Coordinates of C-alpha atoms in Angstrom, one line a residue:
Chain A
X1 CA 41.8 -0.3 -11.3
X2 CA 38.1 -1.2 -11.5
X3 CA 38.8 -4.5 -9.9
X4 CA 40.6 -2.8 -7.1
X5 CA 37.6 -0.5 -6.5
X6 CA 35.2 -3.4 -5.9
X7 CA 37.5 -4.6 -3.2
X8 CA 37.1 -1.4 -1.2
X9 CA 34.1 -1.0 1.2
X10 CA 32.7 1.7 -1.0
X11 CA 33.0 -0.6 -4.1
X12 CA 31.4 -3.5 -2.4
X13 CA 28.4 -1.3 -1.4
X14 CA 28.1 -0.2 -5.1
X15 CA 28.2 -3.8 -6.2
X16 CA 25.5 -4.8 -3.7
X17 CA 23.2 -2.0 -4.6
X18 CA 23.3 -2.7 -8.3
X19 CA 20.9 -5.6 -8.5
X20 CA 18.0 -3.8 -6.9
X21 CA 18.9 -0.6 -8.8
X22 CA 19.2 -2.4 -12.2
X23 CA 15.9 -4.1 -11.5
X24 CA 14.1 -0.9 -10.7
X25 CA 15.8 0.8 -13.7
X26 CA 14.6 -1.8 -16.2
X27 CA 11.2 -2.4 -14.7
X28 CA 10.4 1.1 -13.6
X29 CA 12.5 3.8 -15.2
X30 CA 12.5 2.3 -18.7
X31 CA 8.7 1.6 -18.6
X32 CA 8.0 5.1 -17.3
X33 CA 10.1 6.4 -20.3
X34 CA 8.1 4.1 -22.6
X35 CA 4.7 5.6 -21.5
X36 CA 6.0 9.1 -22.0
X37 CA 7.1 8.1 -25.5
X38 CA 3.8 6.4 -26.2
X39 CA 1.8 9.4 -25.1
X40 CA 3.3 11.2 -28.2
X41 CA 2.3 8.4 -30.5
X42 CA -1.2 7.5 -31.7
X43 CA -3.3 4.3 -32.1
X44 CA -4.1 3.4 -35.7
X45 CA -6.7 0.6 -35.2
X46 CA -4.4 -2.4 -34.5
X47 CA -1.0 -0.7 -35.0
X48 CA 0.6 2.2 -33.2
X49 CA 1.5 5.1 -35.4
X50 CA 5.0 6.3 -34.3
X51 CA 5.0 9.8 -35.8
X52 CA 5.6 12.3 -33.1
X53 CA 2.4 14.2 -32.3
X54 CA 0.7 16.0 -29.4
X55 CA -2.7 14.9 -30.7
X56 CA -3.5 12.9 -27.5
X57 CA -2.8 15.9 -25.3
X58 CA -5.0 17.9 -27.7
X59 CA -7.8 15.3 -27.3
X60 CA -7.5 15.5 -23.5
X61 CA -7.9 19.3 -23.7
X62 CA -10.8 19.2 -26.2
X63 CA -12.9 16.5 -24.6
X64 CA -14.7 17.7 -21.4
X65 CA -15.0 14.1 -20.1
X66 CA -11.3 13.7 -19.4
X67 CA -11.0 17.0 -17.6
X68 CA -14.2 16.2 -15.6
X69 CA -12.8 12.8 -14.5
X70 CA -9.4 14.3 -13.6
X71 CA -11.0 17.1 -11.6
X72 CA -13.1 14.6 -9.8
X73 CA -10.1 12.4 -9.1
X74 CA -8.1 15.2 -7.7
X75 CA -11.1 16.2 -5.5
X76 CA -11.6 12.7 -4.3
X77 CA -7.9 12.2 -3.5
X78 CA -7.8 15.6 -1.8
X79 CA -10.9 14.8 0.4
X80 CA -9.6 11.3 1.2
X81 CA -6.2 12.8 2.3
X82 CA -8.0 15.4 4.4
X83 CA -10.3 12.9 6.1
X84 CA -7.6 10.3 6.5
X85 CA -4.9 12.5 7.9
X86 CA -7.2 14.5 10.2
X87 CA -8.7 11.3 11.7
X88 CA -5.4 9.6 11.9
X89 CA -3.6 12.3 13.8
X90 CA -5.4 11.8 17.1
X91 CA -4.7 8.0 16.9
X92 CA -1.0 8.5 16.2
X93 CA -1.0 11.0 19.1
X94 CA -2.8 8.6 21.4
X95 CA -0.5 5.7 20.7
X96 CA 2.7 7.8 21.0
X97 CA 1.7 9.8 24.1
X98 CA -0.8 7.8 26.0
X99 CA 0.0 4.1 25.4
X100 CA 2.5 2.4 27.6
X101 CA 5.8 1.8 25.6
X102 CA 5.5 -2.0 25.9
X103 CA 2.0 -1.9 24.3
X104 CA 2.8 0.5 21.4
X105 CA 3.8 -2.2 19.0
X106 CA 0.7 -4.1 19.8
X107 CA -1.5 -1.1 18.9
X108 CA 0.4 -0.5 15.7
X109 CA 0.0 -4.2 14.8
X110 CA -3.8 -3.9 15.4
X111 CA -4.0 -0.8 13.2
X112 CA -2.1 -2.4 10.3
X113 CA -3.8 -5.8 10.3
X114 CA -6.9 -4.7 8.3
X115 CA -4.7 -3.1 5.7
X116 CA -3.1 -6.5 4.8
X117 CA -6.3 -8.3 4.3
X118 CA -7.9 -8.9 1.0
X119 CA -8.4 -5.4 -0.5
X120 CA -11.1 -6.4 -3.0
X121 CA -13.2 -8.1 -0.4
X122 CA -12.8 -5.2 2.0
X123 CA -14.0 -2.7 -0.7
X124 CA -16.9 -5.0 -1.5
X125 CA -17.9 -5.2 2.2
X126 CA -18.3 -1.4 2.3
X127 CA -21.0 -1.9 -0.2
X128 CA -22.7 -4.2 2.4
X129 CA -22.2 -1.6 5.1
X130 CA -23.4 1.4 3.1
X131 CA -25.9 -0.2 0.8
X132 CA -29.7 0.2 0.6
X133 CA -30.3 -2.7 3.0
X134 CA -26.9 -2.3 4.5
X135 CA -25.7 -2.2 8.1
X136 CA -25.9 1.6 8.4
X137 CA -29.3 1.9 7.0
X138 CA -30.9 -1.1 8.7
X139 CA -29.5 -0.1 12.1
X140 CA -30.6 3.5 11.7
X141 CA -34.1 2.4 10.7
X142 CA -34.2 -0.1 13.5
X143 CA -33.4 2.7 16.0
X144 CA -36.1 4.9 14.4
X145 CA -33.6 7.6 13.5
X146 CA -34.6 7.5 9.8
X147 CA -37.6 6.1 8.1
X148 CA -36.3 5.6 4.6
X149 CA -32.8 4.2 3.7
X150 CA -30.2 6.9 3.1
X151 CA -29.2 6.9 -0.5
X152 CA -26.4 9.4 -0.5
X153 CA -23.9 7.0 0.9
X154 CA -23.6 4.5 -1.9
X155 CA -22.9 4.7 -5.6
X156 CA -21.5 8.2 -5.5
X157 CA -18.4 10.1 -4.7
X158 CA -19.0 10.1 -0.9
X159 CA -18.9 6.3 -0.9
X160 CA -15.7 6.3 -2.8
X161 CA -14.2 8.7 -0.2
X162 CA -15.3 6.7 2.8
X163 CA -13.9 3.5 1.4
X164 CA -10.6 4.9 0.3
X165 CA -10.2 6.7 3.6
X166 CA -10.6 3.3 5.3
X167 CA -8.1 1.6 3.0
X168 CA -5.4 4.2 3.5
X169 CA -5.8 4.8 7.3
X170 CA -2.6 2.9 8.4
X171 CA -0.6 4.7 5.8
X172 CA -1.6 8.0 7.4
X173 CA -1.1 6.9 11.0
X174 CA 2.4 5.5 10.7
X175 CA 4.5 8.5 9.5
X176 CA 2.8 10.8 12.0
X177 CA 3.4 8.3 14.8
X178 CA 7.1 8.1 13.8
X179 CA 7.4 11.9 13.9
X180 CA 5.7 12.1 17.3
X181 CA 7.9 9.4 18.7
X182 CA 11.0 11.5 17.8
X183 CA 9.9 14.5 19.8
X184 CA 12.0 15.1 22.9
X185 CA 9.5 14.9 25.8
X186 CA 11.5 17.4 27.8
X187 CA 10.5 20.1 25.4
X188 CA 6.9 19.6 26.5
X189 CA 7.8 19.7 30.2
X190 CA 9.8 22.8 29.6
X191 CA 6.9 24.5 27.9
X192 CA 4.5 23.7 30.7
X193 CA 7.0 24.7 33.3
X194 CA 7.2 28.1 31.6
X195 CA 3.5 28.5 31.9
X196 CA 2.0 27.3 28.6
X197 CA -1.2 25.4 28.8
X198 CA -1.5 21.8 27.5
X199 CA -3.3 23.1 24.4
X200 CA -0.8 25.8 23.6
X201 CA 2.1 23.4 24.2
X202 CA 0.5 21.2 21.6
X203 CA 0.1 24.0 19.1
X204 CA 3.5 25.5 19.6
X205 CA 5.7 22.5 20.2
X206 CA 4.1 19.1 19.3
X207 CA 2.3 20.1 16.1
X208 CA 5.2 22.0 14.5
X209 CA 7.6 19.2 15.4
X210 CA 5.3 16.6 14.0
X211 CA 4.9 18.4 10.7
X212 CA 7.4 16.3 8.7
X213 CA 5.3 13.2 9.6
X214 CA 2.1 15.0 8.7
X215 CA 3.5 16.1 5.3
X216 CA 4.8 12.5 4.7
X217 CA 1.4 11.0 5.5
X218 CA -0.3 13.5 3.2
X219 CA 2.0 12.4 0.3
X220 CA 1.7 8.7 1.0
X221 CA -2.1 9.0 0.9
X222 CA -2.7 11.7 -1.8
X223 CA -0.4 10.2 -4.5
X224 CA -1.4 6.5 -4.6
X225 CA -5.2 7.2 -4.2
X226 CA -5.2 8.7 -7.7
X227 CA -4.3 5.3 -9.1
X228 CA -7.2 3.3 -7.6
X229 CA -9.9 2.1 -10.0
X230 CA -11.3 -0.7 -7.8
X231 CA -13.1 1.5 -5.3
X232 CA -14.7 3.9 -7.8
X233 CA -15.8 0.9 -10.0
X234 CA -17.5 -0.9 -7.1
X235 CA -18.7 2.0 -5.0
X236 CA -18.9 5.0 -7.3
X237 CA -21.8 4.1 -9.5
X238 CA -22.2 6.1 -12.8
X239 CA -21.4 9.5 -11.3
X240 CA -18.4 8.3 -9.2
X241 CA -16.0 7.1 -11.9
X242 CA -12.5 8.5 -11.8
X243 CA -9.6 9.1 -14.1
X244 CA -8.0 5.7 -13.2
X245 CA -11.2 4.0 -14.5
X246 CA -10.7 5.8 -17.8
X247 CA -7.0 4.8 -18.0
X248 CA -8.0 1.2 -17.4
X249 CA -10.8 1.4 -20.1
X250 CA -8.4 3.0 -22.6
X251 CA -5.9 0.1 -22.1
X252 CA -8.0 -2.9 -21.7
X253 CA -11.3 -2.2 -23.5
X254 CA -10.6 0.5 -26.1
X255 CA -7.2 -0.9 -26.9
X256 CA -5.8 2.7 -27.1
X257 CA -2.6 2.5 -25.2
X258 CA -1.3 5.9 -26.4
X259 CA -4.4 7.7 -25.0
X260 CA -4.2 5.7 -21.8
X261 CA -0.5 6.6 -21.4
X262 CA -1.3 10.2 -22.0
X263 CA -4.0 10.2 -19.3
X264 CA -1.7 8.3 -16.9
X265 CA 1.0 10.9 -17.4
X266 CA -1.3 13.9 -17.0
X267 CA -2.7 12.5 -13.8
X268 CA 0.8 11.8 -12.5
X269 CA 2.1 15.2 -13.4
X270 CA -0.9 16.8 -11.6
X271 CA -0.5 14.9 -8.4
X272 CA 3.3 15.5 -8.4
X273 CA 2.8 19.2 -9.0
X274 CA 0.2 19.5 -6.2
X275 CA 2.5 17.5 -3.9
X276 CA 5.5 19.6 -4.6
X277 CA 3.4 22.8 -4.0
X278 CA 2.2 21.3 -0.7
X279 CA 5.8 20.6 0.3
X280 CA 6.8 24.1 -0.7
X281 CA 4.0 25.5 1.5
X282 CA 5.3 23.6 4.4
X283 CA 9.0 24.1 3.8
X284 CA 9.6 26.1 7.0
X285 CA 8.5 23.1 9.1
X286 CA 10.6 20.6 7.1
X287 CA 13.9 22.5 7.2
X288 CA 16.8 20.8 8.9
X289 CA 14.8 17.7 9.9
X290 CA 15.3 14.5 8.0
Chain B
X1 CA 3.2 13.0 30.9
X2 CA 1.4 9.8 30.2
X3 CA -2.2 9.6 31.3
X4 CA -4.8 7.2 30.1
X5 CA -5.8 9.7 27.5
X6 CA -9.6 9.8 28.4
X7 CA -11.4 11.0 25.4
X8 CA -8.6 10.0 23.1
X9 CA -8.9 6.4 24.2
X10 CA -12.6 6.4 23.4
X11 CA -11.8 7.8 20.0
X12 CA -9.1 5.2 19.4
X13 CA -11.4 2.4 20.2
X14 CA -14.1 3.8 17.9
X15 CA -11.5 4.2 15.2
X16 CA -10.4 0.5 15.6
X17 CA -14.1 -0.5 15.3
X18 CA -14.2 1.5 12.0
X19 CA -11.0 -0.2 10.8
X20 CA -12.3 -3.6 11.6
X21 CA -16.0 -3.2 10.6
X22 CA -15.7 -4.8 7.2
X23 CA -13.6 -7.7 8.5
X24 CA -16.0 -8.4 11.3
X25 CA -18.9 -8.7 8.8
X26 CA -17.0 -11.2 6.6
X27 CA -17.5 -14.4 8.8
X28 CA -21.0 -13.3 9.6
X29 CA -22.1 -13.5 6.0
X30 CA -19.8 -16.5 5.2
X31 CA -21.9 -18.6 7.6
X32 CA -25.2 -17.0 6.8
X33 CA -27.7 -19.2 5.0
X34 CA -28.8 -16.8 2.3
X35 CA -27.5 -15.8 -1.1
X36 CA -28.2 -12.1 -0.6
X37 CA -25.5 -10.3 1.4
X38 CA -27.7 -8.1 3.6
X39 CA -29.5 -8.0 7.0
X40 CA -31.4 -9.6 8.6
X41 CA -29.5 -12.8 8.8
X42 CA -31.1 -16.1 7.8
X43 CA -29.5 -18.9 9.7
X44 CA -26.2 -20.9 10.1
X45 CA -24.6 -22.9 7.3
X46 CA -21.2 -24.1 6.2
X47 CA -22.6 -24.7 2.7
X48 CA -20.5 -21.8 1.2
X49 CA -17.3 -23.3 2.5
X50 CA -18.2 -26.7 1.0
X51 CA -18.7 -25.1 -2.3
X52 CA -15.2 -23.7 -2.2
X53 CA -13.8 -27.3 -2.3
X54 CA -15.7 -28.1 -5.5
X55 CA -14.9 -25.0 -7.5
X56 CA -12.2 -26.1 -9.8
X57 CA -11.4 -22.7 -11.4
X58 CA -10.8 -21.3 -8.0
X59 CA -8.3 -24.0 -7.1
X60 CA -6.3 -23.1 -10.3
X61 CA -6.4 -19.4 -9.3
X62 CA -5.3 -20.1 -5.8
X63 CA -2.4 -22.3 -7.1
X64 CA -1.3 -19.5 -9.4
X65 CA -1.4 -16.9 -6.7
X66 CA 0.5 -19.1 -4.2
X67 CA 3.2 -19.7 -6.9
X68 CA 3.4 -16.0 -7.7
X69 CA 3.5 -15.0 -4.1
X70 CA 6.2 -17.4 -3.2
X71 CA 8.5 -16.4 -6.1
X72 CA 7.8 -12.7 -5.3
X73 CA 8.7 -13.2 -1.6
X74 CA 12.0 -14.9 -2.5
X75 CA 13.0 -12.4 -5.2
X76 CA 11.9 -9.2 -3.4
X77 CA 13.7 -10.3 -0.2
X78 CA 16.9 -11.1 -2.1
X79 CA 16.8 -7.6 -3.8
X80 CA 15.8 -6.0 -0.4
X81 CA 18.7 -7.8 1.3
X82 CA 21.2 -6.4 -1.3
X83 CA 19.8 -2.8 -0.9
X84 CA 19.5 -2.9 2.9
X85 CA 23.1 -4.3 3.3
X86 CA 24.5 -1.7 0.8
X87 CA 22.6 1.0 2.8
X88 CA 24.3 -0.1 6.0
X89 CA 27.7 -0.1 4.4
X90 CA 30.1 2.7 3.3
X91 CA 28.7 5.8 1.7
X92 CA 29.1 6.3 -2.0
X93 CA 28.1 9.2 -4.3
X94 CA 24.4 9.0 -5.1
X95 CA 23.6 6.4 -2.5
X96 CA 20.6 8.2 -1.1
X97 CA 19.2 8.9 -4.6
X98 CA 19.6 5.2 -5.7
X99 CA 17.9 3.8 -2.6
X100 CA 15.2 6.4 -2.9
X101 CA 14.6 5.4 -6.5
X102 CA 14.3 1.7 -5.5
X103 CA 11.8 2.8 -2.8
X104 CA 9.7 4.8 -5.4
X105 CA 7.0 2.2 -6.0
X106 CA 5.9 2.7 -2.4
X107 CA 4.4 6.1 -3.3
X108 CA 3.8 5.6 -7.0
X109 CA 0.1 5.1 -8.0
X110 CA -0.2 1.3 -8.8
X111 CA -2.0 2.0 -12.1
X112 CA 1.1 3.9 -13.3
X113 CA 3.3 0.8 -12.6
X114 CA 0.7 -1.4 -14.2
X115 CA 0.3 0.5 -17.5
X116 CA 3.9 1.3 -18.0
X117 CA 4.9 -2.4 -17.5
X118 CA 2.0 -3.4 -19.8
X119 CA 3.3 -1.2 -22.6
X120 CA 6.9 -2.5 -22.3
X121 CA 5.9 -6.1 -22.0
X122 CA 3.2 -6.2 -24.7
X123 CA 4.0 -3.4 -27.2
X124 CA 7.8 -3.2 -27.0
X125 CA 9.0 -6.7 -26.1
X126 CA 5.9 -8.5 -27.4
X127 CA 5.9 -11.0 -24.6
X128 CA 2.9 -13.1 -23.7
X129 CA 1.4 -12.2 -20.3
X130 CA 1.9 -15.0 -17.8
X131 CA 2.5 -15.6 -14.1
X132 CA 6.0 -14.3 -14.7
X133 CA 4.9 -10.9 -15.8
X134 CA 2.8 -10.6 -12.6
X135 CA 5.9 -11.8 -10.6
X136 CA 8.1 -9.2 -12.3
X137 CA 5.6 -6.4 -11.2
X138 CA 5.0 -7.8 -7.7
X139 CA 8.8 -7.9 -7.0
X140 CA 9.0 -4.2 -8.0
X141 CA 6.1 -3.4 -5.6
X142 CA 7.3 -5.6 -2.7
X143 CA 11.1 -4.7 -2.7
X144 CA 10.5 -1.4 -0.9
X145 CA 8.7 -3.1 1.9
X146 CA 11.5 -5.7 2.1
X147 CA 14.1 -2.9 2.3
X148 CA 12.1 -1.1 5.0
X149 CA 12.0 -4.2 7.1
X150 CA 15.6 -5.3 6.5
X151 CA 17.0 -1.8 7.0
X152 CA 15.8 -2.2 10.6
X153 CA 17.7 -5.5 10.9
X154 CA 20.9 -4.2 9.3
X155 CA 21.2 -0.8 10.9
X156 CA 21.0 -2.4 14.4
X157 CA 23.9 -4.7 13.5
X158 CA 27.3 -4.2 15.1
X159 CA 29.8 -4.2 12.2
X160 CA 32.6 -5.2 14.6
X161 CA 31.1 -8.7 14.8
X162 CA 31.7 -9.4 11.1
X163 CA 35.1 -7.7 11.3
X164 CA 36.0 -10.1 14.1
X165 CA 35.1 -13.1 12.0
X166 CA 37.3 -11.7 9.2
X167 CA 40.2 -11.2 11.6
X168 CA 39.8 -14.8 12.7
X169 CA 40.3 -16.0 9.2
X170 CA 36.9 -16.3 7.6
X171 CA 36.5 -14.9 4.1
X172 CA 33.9 -12.2 3.2
X173 CA 31.2 -14.7 2.2
X174 CA 31.7 -17.1 5.1
X175 CA 31.8 -14.2 7.6
X176 CA 28.5 -12.9 6.2
X177 CA 27.0 -16.4 6.1
X178 CA 28.1 -17.4 9.6
X179 CA 27.8 -14.2 11.5
X180 CA 25.6 -11.6 9.8
X181 CA 23.0 -13.8 8.1
X182 CA 21.9 -15.6 11.3
X183 CA 21.5 -12.2 13.0
X184 CA 19.3 -10.7 10.2
X185 CA 17.4 -14.0 9.7
X186 CA 14.3 -12.9 11.6
X187 CA 14.2 -9.8 9.4
X188 CA 14.5 -12.0 6.3
X189 CA 11.6 -14.3 7.4
X190 CA 9.5 -11.2 8.3
X191 CA 10.2 -9.6 4.9
X192 CA 9.3 -12.8 3.0
X193 CA 6.0 -13.1 4.8
X194 CA 5.1 -9.5 4.2
X195 CA 6.0 -9.8 0.5
X196 CA 4.0 -13.0 0.3
X197 CA 1.0 -11.4 1.8
X198 CA 1.1 -8.3 -0.4
X199 CA 1.5 -10.3 -3.6
X200 CA -1.3 -12.8 -2.6
X201 CA -3.7 -9.9 -2.2
X202 CA -2.5 -7.5 -5.0
X203 CA -5.2 -6.8 -7.6
X204 CA -4.7 -3.5 -9.4
X205 CA -1.4 -4.5 -11.2
X206 CA -2.2 -8.2 -11.5
X207 CA -5.4 -7.4 -13.4
X208 CA -3.4 -5.7 -16.1
X209 CA -0.5 -8.2 -16.3
X210 CA -2.2 -11.6 -15.6
X211 CA -2.1 -14.1 -18.4
X212 CA -4.8 -16.6 -19.4
X213 CA -4.7 -18.1 -15.9
X214 CA -6.0 -15.5 -13.5
X215 CA -4.6 -14.9 -10.0
X216 CA -6.9 -15.3 -7.1
X217 CA -7.8 -11.6 -6.7
X218 CA -8.5 -11.4 -10.5
X219 CA -10.7 -14.5 -10.2
X220 CA -12.6 -12.9 -7.2
X221 CA -13.0 -9.7 -9.2
X222 CA -14.7 -11.8 -11.9
X223 CA -17.0 -13.4 -9.4
X224 CA -18.1 -10.0 -7.9
X225 CA -20.2 -9.5 -10.9
X226 CA -22.4 -12.5 -10.2
X227 CA -24.7 -12.0 -7.2
X228 CA -25.1 -15.8 -6.7
X229 CA -21.4 -16.3 -6.1
X230 CA -21.1 -13.6 -3.4
X231 CA -21.6 -15.9 -0.4
X232 CA -18.8 -18.1 -1.7
X233 CA -16.5 -15.0 -1.9
X234 CA -17.4 -14.2 1.8
X235 CA -16.3 -17.8 2.7
X236 CA -13.1 -17.4 0.7
X237 CA -12.5 -14.0 2.2
X238 CA -12.9 -15.4 5.7
X239 CA -10.2 -18.0 5.0
X240 CA -7.9 -15.4 3.5
X241 CA -8.3 -13.0 6.4
X242 CA -7.6 -15.8 8.8
X243 CA -4.5 -16.8 6.8
X244 CA -3.3 -13.2 6.5
X245 CA -3.6 -12.7 10.3
X246 CA -1.6 -15.9 10.9
X247 CA 1.1 -14.9 8.5
X248 CA 1.3 -11.4 9.9
X249 CA 1.5 -12.6 13.4
X250 CA 4.4 -14.9 12.5
X251 CA 6.1 -12.0 10.7
X252 CA 5.6 -9.7 13.7
X253 CA 7.0 -12.4 16.0
X254 CA 10.1 -12.7 13.9
X255 CA 10.6 -9.0 13.6
X256 CA 10.5 -8.6 17.3
X257 CA 12.8 -11.5 17.9
X258 CA 15.2 -9.9 15.4
X259 CA 15.1 -6.6 17.4
X260 CA 15.6 -8.5 20.7
X261 CA 18.6 -10.3 19.2
X262 CA 20.2 -7.0 18.2
X263 CA 19.5 -5.9 21.8
X264 CA 17.1 -3.1 20.8
X265 CA 14.0 -1.7 22.2
X266 CA 10.9 -2.2 20.0
X267 CA 9.8 1.2 18.7
X268 CA 7.1 0.4 16.1
X269 CA 5.4 -1.6 13.5
X270 CA 6.4 -2.7 10.0
X271 CA 7.2 0.5 8.3

């Protein structure tokens, strides 16, 4: 019976999907289960105390530093998402509507290249651009626009936001572009034939139809940015550290895996909840479109 | 409908400059004859590149990273091939959910992947961290990209070609090997190159899971603390960027060739 099943088309598909599924199961689902379990245990110097307790969650609640870092992380992720998606939309729109079809893939290729090149070095170079003697300051001073170097652009939250917005730009552009490409161009002609202006056509046709892409790009920027500790470490200075830095410290320096696991879970739950709420707010744009 | 986009075009060019700003600076400082990475520039030198050849620890890190990236590209593409082919085959209950689950690392914060694997490997299984622990994680991260690329290759495939081969007496495996595999080969090469590039550059997870021999990004992270070694990093970065661009151009070439083979119009980039 079972052998017969694997000879059918359906059975063969199940058989084929099992290696990647089992891989993801053992290296993703099981480890995720493990951190949830660990968050209810505690660190006893070198050993882990496996009595069930919510002490770590209590500690999170009691110590203001954790809440401060998490709040700042959510603020940074939110701002990065806002900046990235708002600045990406016109680019996606431009490539979809104003670039000749034969040149579209070249534009997308140009947009994605910087994303694939050494992340660490790219982040570091933002320090060179925004720094005290950096590109921005020295050119502005050369032009006589400012007389003293600007200091609000490095070693603080703004610097973290600029750098992350740069790193996640292609992630924001691609889903919007895909959604815009799917729009039937005859809708736009129909709208203009019926007397709508270009701008109201955009507001009433293009924007609503591209909402699924917009929501996807919000998700794909907002969720991963919470997990970055490189940019805040290099660009944030003392006041720009985020929750991911604390998770990293708990694991690698304080050797407190249970507390680190707790923070990771709380951060994850927060971004998931906010994301679901955001999807809920946009549900009327997403209905019936895959 | 299609104009030249006037103001939008200006904005698009400005945006590209913003995207490329850090990469353009890289070679400038790599050839700059000063240890401080700032303006004004001092003069031309290839000294920093020479120093790369004599730094032994760097060679070890590069060797590690190349090994990890190669293993990752092969394993991730194999898993991606399975998932993409299953995706193009008959429906079965829970198919969407299963594929969605395998794609999850694409949106999961990297630090979550890193710490959860670290806990299982160190605390539960008590394994020593090594290149293989990094490979295990990188395969997890790269498989979704492989699936995305290979999905394109498989969904454009006409299933009747493989059926024809079966009717003509080939068995399942030889029909796949002789008919389907050559048709999706460009996708496979493209997927391997992308996985290789991602793995070579990945830091956040590798930092947690690397053993006593650091990977190249972990080694670079260590150097970032020492101002004196910064110009060397610029030189290394210049080489890496050039290498990435070459690999990506080849990947893009194969991706387009694959689409052409399937007789399709090109609609977009990698994702």
